[in-house]
Every structure is written in structure tokens, then in C-alpha cells.
């Protein structure tokens, strides 16, 4: 089992920044791609950004140029730096990690962007 704990969410004004962290613990081996997803009320959960164990990144078009995902493999932690936040990005942000063929999810952290 892998446990994921997110932190760093909160309330920020439009145009502001937040940095999310997700720390993995437990039976960690061959931890593969890690990523951030978000889910707004009444909407589907969607991918924000992901990063492979080798550092290859992928971003949703809507966040390119504003968000940066990074990873510290020694600490089993993935980060999401979010700049120029918009009110429509208010959502619960979830961390996901893949281990072999199993996906693990964190409990989520609320990000609220006020206008």
C-alpha cells in the first residue's frame, strides 16, 4: 500500500500563487508517474499535470505556462507550483501515484481562488 498526503491548499486571490506538495509513504517501490488532478463541484476530475519518474512532464493546456510540476524522488514527493491562479480553478486538488499497475490517490486539498 502507498499513502499519499497532500498539503499546501488554501484561499488565494485571483492572480496569486500556491504550491502544493504530495508526499508518498508506505510500501514504496517502482513508484512511477505521479500527478495532480482537480475536481470542481459538479464536474469530473481532470488531469492538471503529471511527471514520470524520469522527469518527463505533461500539462493540461489550460495551465501551461502558469503551473509547474516537479518531483523529488529521494523524498518521494511531488510538487505543483501554481501561478496566476483563476477563480475557475477553484477545486479539490488530488495527488495520484502509479505503482506498477495500481493507482493510489490522496485525500485531496482544497484550493479556493477568490475574484
Coordinates of N, CA and C in Angstrom, one line a residue:
X1 N 0.8 -1.2 0.0 CA 0.0 0.0 0.0 C 0.9 1.3 0.0
X2 N 0.4 2.2 -0.7 CA 1.1 3.5 -0.8 C 0.1 4.6 -0.2
X3 N 0.6 5.4 0.7 CA -0.2 6.5 1.2 C 0.3 7.8 0.6
X4 N -0.6 8.7 0.2 CA -0.3 10.0 -0.3 C -1.0 11.1 0.5
X5 N -0.2 12.0 0.9 CA -0.7 13.1 1.8 C -0.4 14.4 1.1
X6 N -1.4 15.1 0.7 CA -1.3 16.4 0.1 C -1.3 17.6 1.1
X7 N -0.7 18.6 0.8 CA -0.7 19.8 1.6 C -0.4 21.1 0.7
X8 N -0.7 22.2 1.3 CA -0.5 23.5 0.6 C -1.7 24.2 0.0
X9 N -2.8 23.6 0.1 CA -4.0 24.2 -0.4 C -4.4 25.4 0.5
X10 N -5.4 26.1 0.0 CA -5.9 27.3 0.8 C -6.6 28.3 -0.1
X11 N -6.8 29.5 0.5 CA -7.5 30.5 -0.2 C -6.5 31.5 -0.7
X12 N -6.7 31.9 -2.0 CA -5.8 32.9 -2.6 C -6.6 33.8 -3.5
X13 N -6.2 35.0 -3.7 CA -6.9 35.9 -4.6 C -6.5 35.6 -6.1
X14 N -7.3 35.9 -7.0 CA -7.0 35.7 -8.4 C -5.7 36.4 -8.7
X15 N -4.9 35.7 -9.5 CA -3.6 36.2 -9.8 C -2.5 35.7 -8.9
X16 N -2.9 35.2 -7.8 CA -2.0 34.7 -6.8 C -1.4 33.4 -7.1
X17 N -0.6 32.9 -6.1 CA 0.2 31.6 -6.3 C 0.0 30.7 -5.1
X18 N 0.1 29.5 -5.3 CA 0.1 28.4 -4.3 C 1.0 27.3 -4.7
X19 N 1.6 26.7 -3.7 CA 2.5 25.5 -4.0 C 1.9 24.3 -3.3
X20 N 1.5 23.3 -4.0 CA 1.0 22.1 -3.4 C 2.1 21.0 -3.3
X21 N 2.0 20.2 -2.3 CA 3.0 19.1 -2.1 C 2.2 17.8 -1.9
X22 N 2.8 16.7 -2.3 CA 2.3 15.4 -2.1 C 3.4 14.5 -1.7
X23 N 3.3 14.0 -0.5 CA 4.3 13.0 0.0 C 3.8 11.6 0.0
X24 N 4.6 10.7 -0.6 CA 4.2 9.3 -0.7 C 5.0 8.6 0.4
X25 N 4.3 7.6 1.0 CA 4.9 6.8 2.1 C 4.3 5.4 2.0
X26 N 4.9 4.5 2.8 CA 4.4 3.1 2.8 C 5.3 2.2 2.0
X27 N 4.7 1.2 1.4 CA 5.4 0.2 0.6 C 5.8 0.8 -0.8
X28 N 6.8 1.7 -0.8 CA 7.1 2.4 -2.0 C 8.2 1.6 -2.7
X29 N 7.9 1.2 -3.9 CA 8.9 0.6 -4.8 C 8.4 0.8 -6.2
X30 N 9.3 1.0 -7.1 CA 8.9 1.3 -8.5 C 7.7 2.3 -8.6
X31 N 7.9 3.4 -7.9 CA 6.8 4.4 -8.0 C 7.0 5.1 -9.3
X32 N 6.0 5.0 -10.1 CA 6.1 5.6 -11.4 C 5.5 7.0 -11.5
X33 N 4.7 7.2 -12.5 CA 4.2 8.5 -12.8 C 3.4 9.0 -11.6
X34 N 3.6 10.3 -11.2 CA 2.8 11.0 -10.2 C 2.2 12.2 -10.9
X35 N 1.1 12.6 -10.3 CA 0.4 13.7 -10.9 C -0.6 14.4 -10.0
X36 N -1.1 15.5 -10.5 CA -2.2 16.3 -9.9 C -3.4 16.3 -10.7
X37 N -4.5 16.1 -10.1 CA -5.8 16.2 -10.7 C -6.7 17.1 -9.9
X38 N -7.7 17.7 -10.5 CA -8.6 18.5 -9.8 C -10.1 18.2 -10.1
X39 N -10.9 18.5 -9.1 CA -12.3 18.3 -9.3 C -13.1 19.4 -8.7
X40 N -13.8 20.2 -9.5 CA -14.7 21.2 -9.0 C -16.1 20.6 -8.7
X41 N -16.9 21.3 -7.9 CA -18.2 20.8 -7.6 C -19.0 20.5 -8.8
X42 N -19.6 19.4 -8.9 CA -20.5 19.0 -10.1 C -19.7 18.7 -11.3
X43 N -18.4 18.6 -11.3 CA -17.7 18.4 -12.5 C -16.8 17.2 -12.3
X44 N -16.3 16.7 -13.5 CA -15.5 15.5 -13.4 C -14.0 15.8 -13.0
X45 N -13.4 14.9 -12.5 CA -12.0 15.0 -12.1 C -11.1 15.0 -13.4
X46 N -10.3 16.0 -13.5 CA -9.4 16.1 -14.7 C -8.0 16.3 -14.3
X47 N -7.1 15.9 -15.3 CA -5.7 15.9 -15.1 C -5.2 17.4 -15.2
X48 N -4.4 17.8 -14.2 CA -3.8 19.1 -14.3 C -2.3 18.9 -14.8
X49 N -1.6 18.0 -14.2 CA -0.2 17.8 -14.6 C 0.3 16.5 -14.1
X50 N 1.3 15.9 -14.8 CA 1.9 14.7 -14.4 C 3.4 14.7 -14.7
X51 N 4.1 13.8 -14.0 CA 5.5 13.7 -14.1 C 6.0 12.3 -14.0
X52 N 6.8 11.8 -14.9 CA 7.2 10.4 -14.8 C 8.4 10.4 -13.8
X53 N 8.8 9.2 -13.4 CA 10.0 9.0 -12.5 C 11.2 9.6 -13.2
X54 N 11.3 9.6 -14.5 CA 12.4 10.2 -15.2 C 12.4 11.7 -15.4
X55 N 11.2 12.3 -15.0 CA 11.1 13.8 -15.1 C 10.4 14.3 -16.3
X56 N 9.8 13.4 -17.1 CA 9.0 13.9 -18.2 C 7.7 14.5 -17.7
X57 N 7.3 15.7 -18.2 CA 6.1 16.3 -17.7 C 5.1 16.4 -18.7
X58 N 3.8 16.5 -18.3 CA 2.7 16.7 -19.1 C 1.7 17.6 -18.4
X59 N 1.2 18.6 -19.2 CA 0.3 19.6 -18.6 C -1.0 19.7 -19.4
X60 N -2.1 20.0 -18.7 CA -3.3 20.3 -19.3 C -3.1 21.7 -20.0
X61 N -3.7 21.8 -21.2 CA -3.5 23.0 -22.0 C -3.8 24.3 -21.2
X62 N -4.8 24.2 -20.3 CA -5.3 25.4 -19.6 C -4.3 25.9 -18.6
X63 N -3.3 25.1 -18.2 CA -2.3 25.5 -17.2 C -0.9 25.7 -17.7
X64 N -0.7 25.4 -18.9 CA 0.6 25.5 -19.5 C 1.1 26.9 -19.4
X65 N 2.4 27.1 -18.9 CA 2.9 28.4 -18.7 C 2.7 29.0 -17.4
X66 N 1.7 28.5 -16.6 CA 1.4 29.0 -15.3 C 1.7 28.0 -14.2
X67 N 1.6 26.8 -14.4 CA 1.8 25.7 -13.4 C 3.1 25.0 -13.8
X68 N 3.8 24.6 -12.7 CA 5.0 23.7 -12.9 C 4.9 22.6 -11.9
X69 N 5.1 21.4 -12.5 CA 5.1 20.2 -11.6 C 6.6 19.8 -11.5
X70 N 7.0 19.3 -10.3 CA 8.3 18.8 -10.1 C 8.3 17.7 -9.1
X71 N 9.4 17.0 -9.0 CA 9.4 15.8 -8.2 C 10.8 15.6 -7.6
X72 N 10.8 15.2 -6.3 CA 12.0 14.9 -5.6 C 11.9 13.4 -5.3
X73 N 12.6 12.6 -6.1 CA 12.5 11.1 -5.9 C 13.1 10.6 -4.6
X74 N 14.1 11.3 -4.1 CA 14.7 11.0 -2.8 C 13.7 11.1 -1.7
X75 N 12.8 12.1 -1.8 CA 11.8 12.4 -0.8 C 10.4 11.8 -1.1
X76 N 10.3 11.1 -2.3 CA 9.0 10.6 -2.8 C 8.0 11.6 -2.7
X77 N 8.3 12.8 -3.2 CA 7.4 13.9 -3.1 C 7.2 14.6 -4.4
X78 N 6.0 15.0 -4.8 CA 5.7 15.7 -6.0 C 5.1 17.1 -5.6
X79 N 5.5 18.1 -6.4 CA 5.1 19.5 -6.1 C 4.3 20.0 -7.3
X80 N 3.4 21.0 -7.0 CA 2.8 21.7 -8.1 C 2.8 23.2 -7.7
X81 N 3.6 23.9 -8.5 CA 3.6 25.4 -8.3 C 2.6 26.0 -9.2
X82 N 1.7 26.7 -8.6 CA 0.6 27.3 -9.4 C 0.6 28.8 -9.3
X83 N 0.8 29.4 -10.4 CA 0.9 30.9 -10.5 C -0.3 31.4 -11.3
X84 N -0.5 32.7 -11.2 CA -1.6 33.4 -11.9 C -2.9 32.6 -11.8
X85 N -3.3 32.2 -10.6 CA -4.5 31.4 -10.4 C -5.8 32.2 -10.8
X86 N -6.7 31.4 -11.3 CA -8.0 32.0 -11.7 C -9.1 31.5 -10.9
X87 N -10.2 32.2 -10.7 CA -11.3 31.8 -9.9 C -11.9 30.4 -10.4
X88 N -11.9 30.2 -11.7 CA -12.5 28.9 -12.2 C -11.6 27.7 -11.9
X89 N -10.4 28.0 -11.3 CA -9.6 26.9 -10.9 C -9.8 26.4 -9.4
X90 N -10.8 27.0 -8.8 CA -11.2 26.6 -7.5 C -11.7 25.1 -7.6
X91 N -11.1 24.3 -6.8 CA -11.4 22.8 -6.8 C -10.7 22.1 -5.7
X92 N -11.0 20.9 -5.6 CA -10.2 20.0 -4.7 C -9.1 19.4 -5.6
X93 N -7.9 19.5 -5.2 CA -6.8 19.0 -5.9 C -6.3 17.7 -5.3
X94 N -6.2 16.7 -6.2 CA -5.8 15.4 -5.7 C -4.5 15.0 -6.3
X95 N -3.7 14.3 -5.5 CA -2.5 13.7 -6.0 C -2.7 12.2 -6.3
X96 N -2.1 11.8 -7.4 CA -2.2 10.4 -7.8 C -0.8 9.9 -8.1
X97 N -0.6 8.6 -7.7 CA 0.7 7.9 -8.0 C 0.4 6.5 -8.5
X98 N 1.2 6.2 -9.5 CA 1.1 4.8 -10.1 C 2.2 4.0 -9.6
X99 N 1.9 2.8 -9.2 CA 2.9 1.8 -8.8 C 2.6 0.5 -9.6
X100 N 3.4 0.2 -10.5 CA 3.2 -0.9 -11.4 C 1.8 -0.7 -12.1
X101 N 0.8 -1.5 -11.8 CA -0.5 -1.3 -12.4 C -1.6 -0.8 -11.5
X102 N -1.2 -0.3 -10.3 CA -2.1 0.2 -9.3 C -2.0 1.7 -9.2
X103 N -3.1 2.4 -9.2 CA -3.1 3.9 -8.9 C -3.6 4.1 -7.5
X104 N -2.9 5.0 -6.8 CA -3.2 5.5 -5.5 C -3.6 7.0 -5.5
X105 N -4.5 7.3 -4.7 CA -5.0 8.7 -4.6 C -4.8 9.2 -3.2
X106 N -4.5 10.5 -3.1 CA -4.5 11.2 -1.8 C -6.0 11.6 -1.5
X107 N -6.1 12.3 -0.3 CA -7.4 12.6 0.2 C -7.9 14.0 -0.4
X108 N -7.0 14.7 -1.1 CA -7.3 16.0 -1.7 C -7.1 17.2 -0.8
X109 N -6.8 18.3 -1.4 CA -6.6 19.5 -0.7 C -7.4 20.6 -1.5
X110 N -8.1 21.4 -0.7 CA -9.0 22.4 -1.3 C -8.2 23.6 -1.7
X111 N -8.4 24.1 -2.9 CA -7.8 25.3 -3.4 C -9.0 26.2 -3.8
X112 N -9.1 27.4 -3.2 CA -10.1 28.4 -3.5 C -9.5 29.6 -4.0
X113 N -9.9 30.1 -5.2 CA -9.4 31.3 -5.7 C -10.5 32.3 -5.8
X114 N -10.3 33.4 -5.0 CA -11.4 34.4 -5.0 C -11.1 35.5 -6.1
X115 N -12.2 36.0 -6.5 CA -12.2 37.0 -7.6 C -12.1 38.4 -7.0

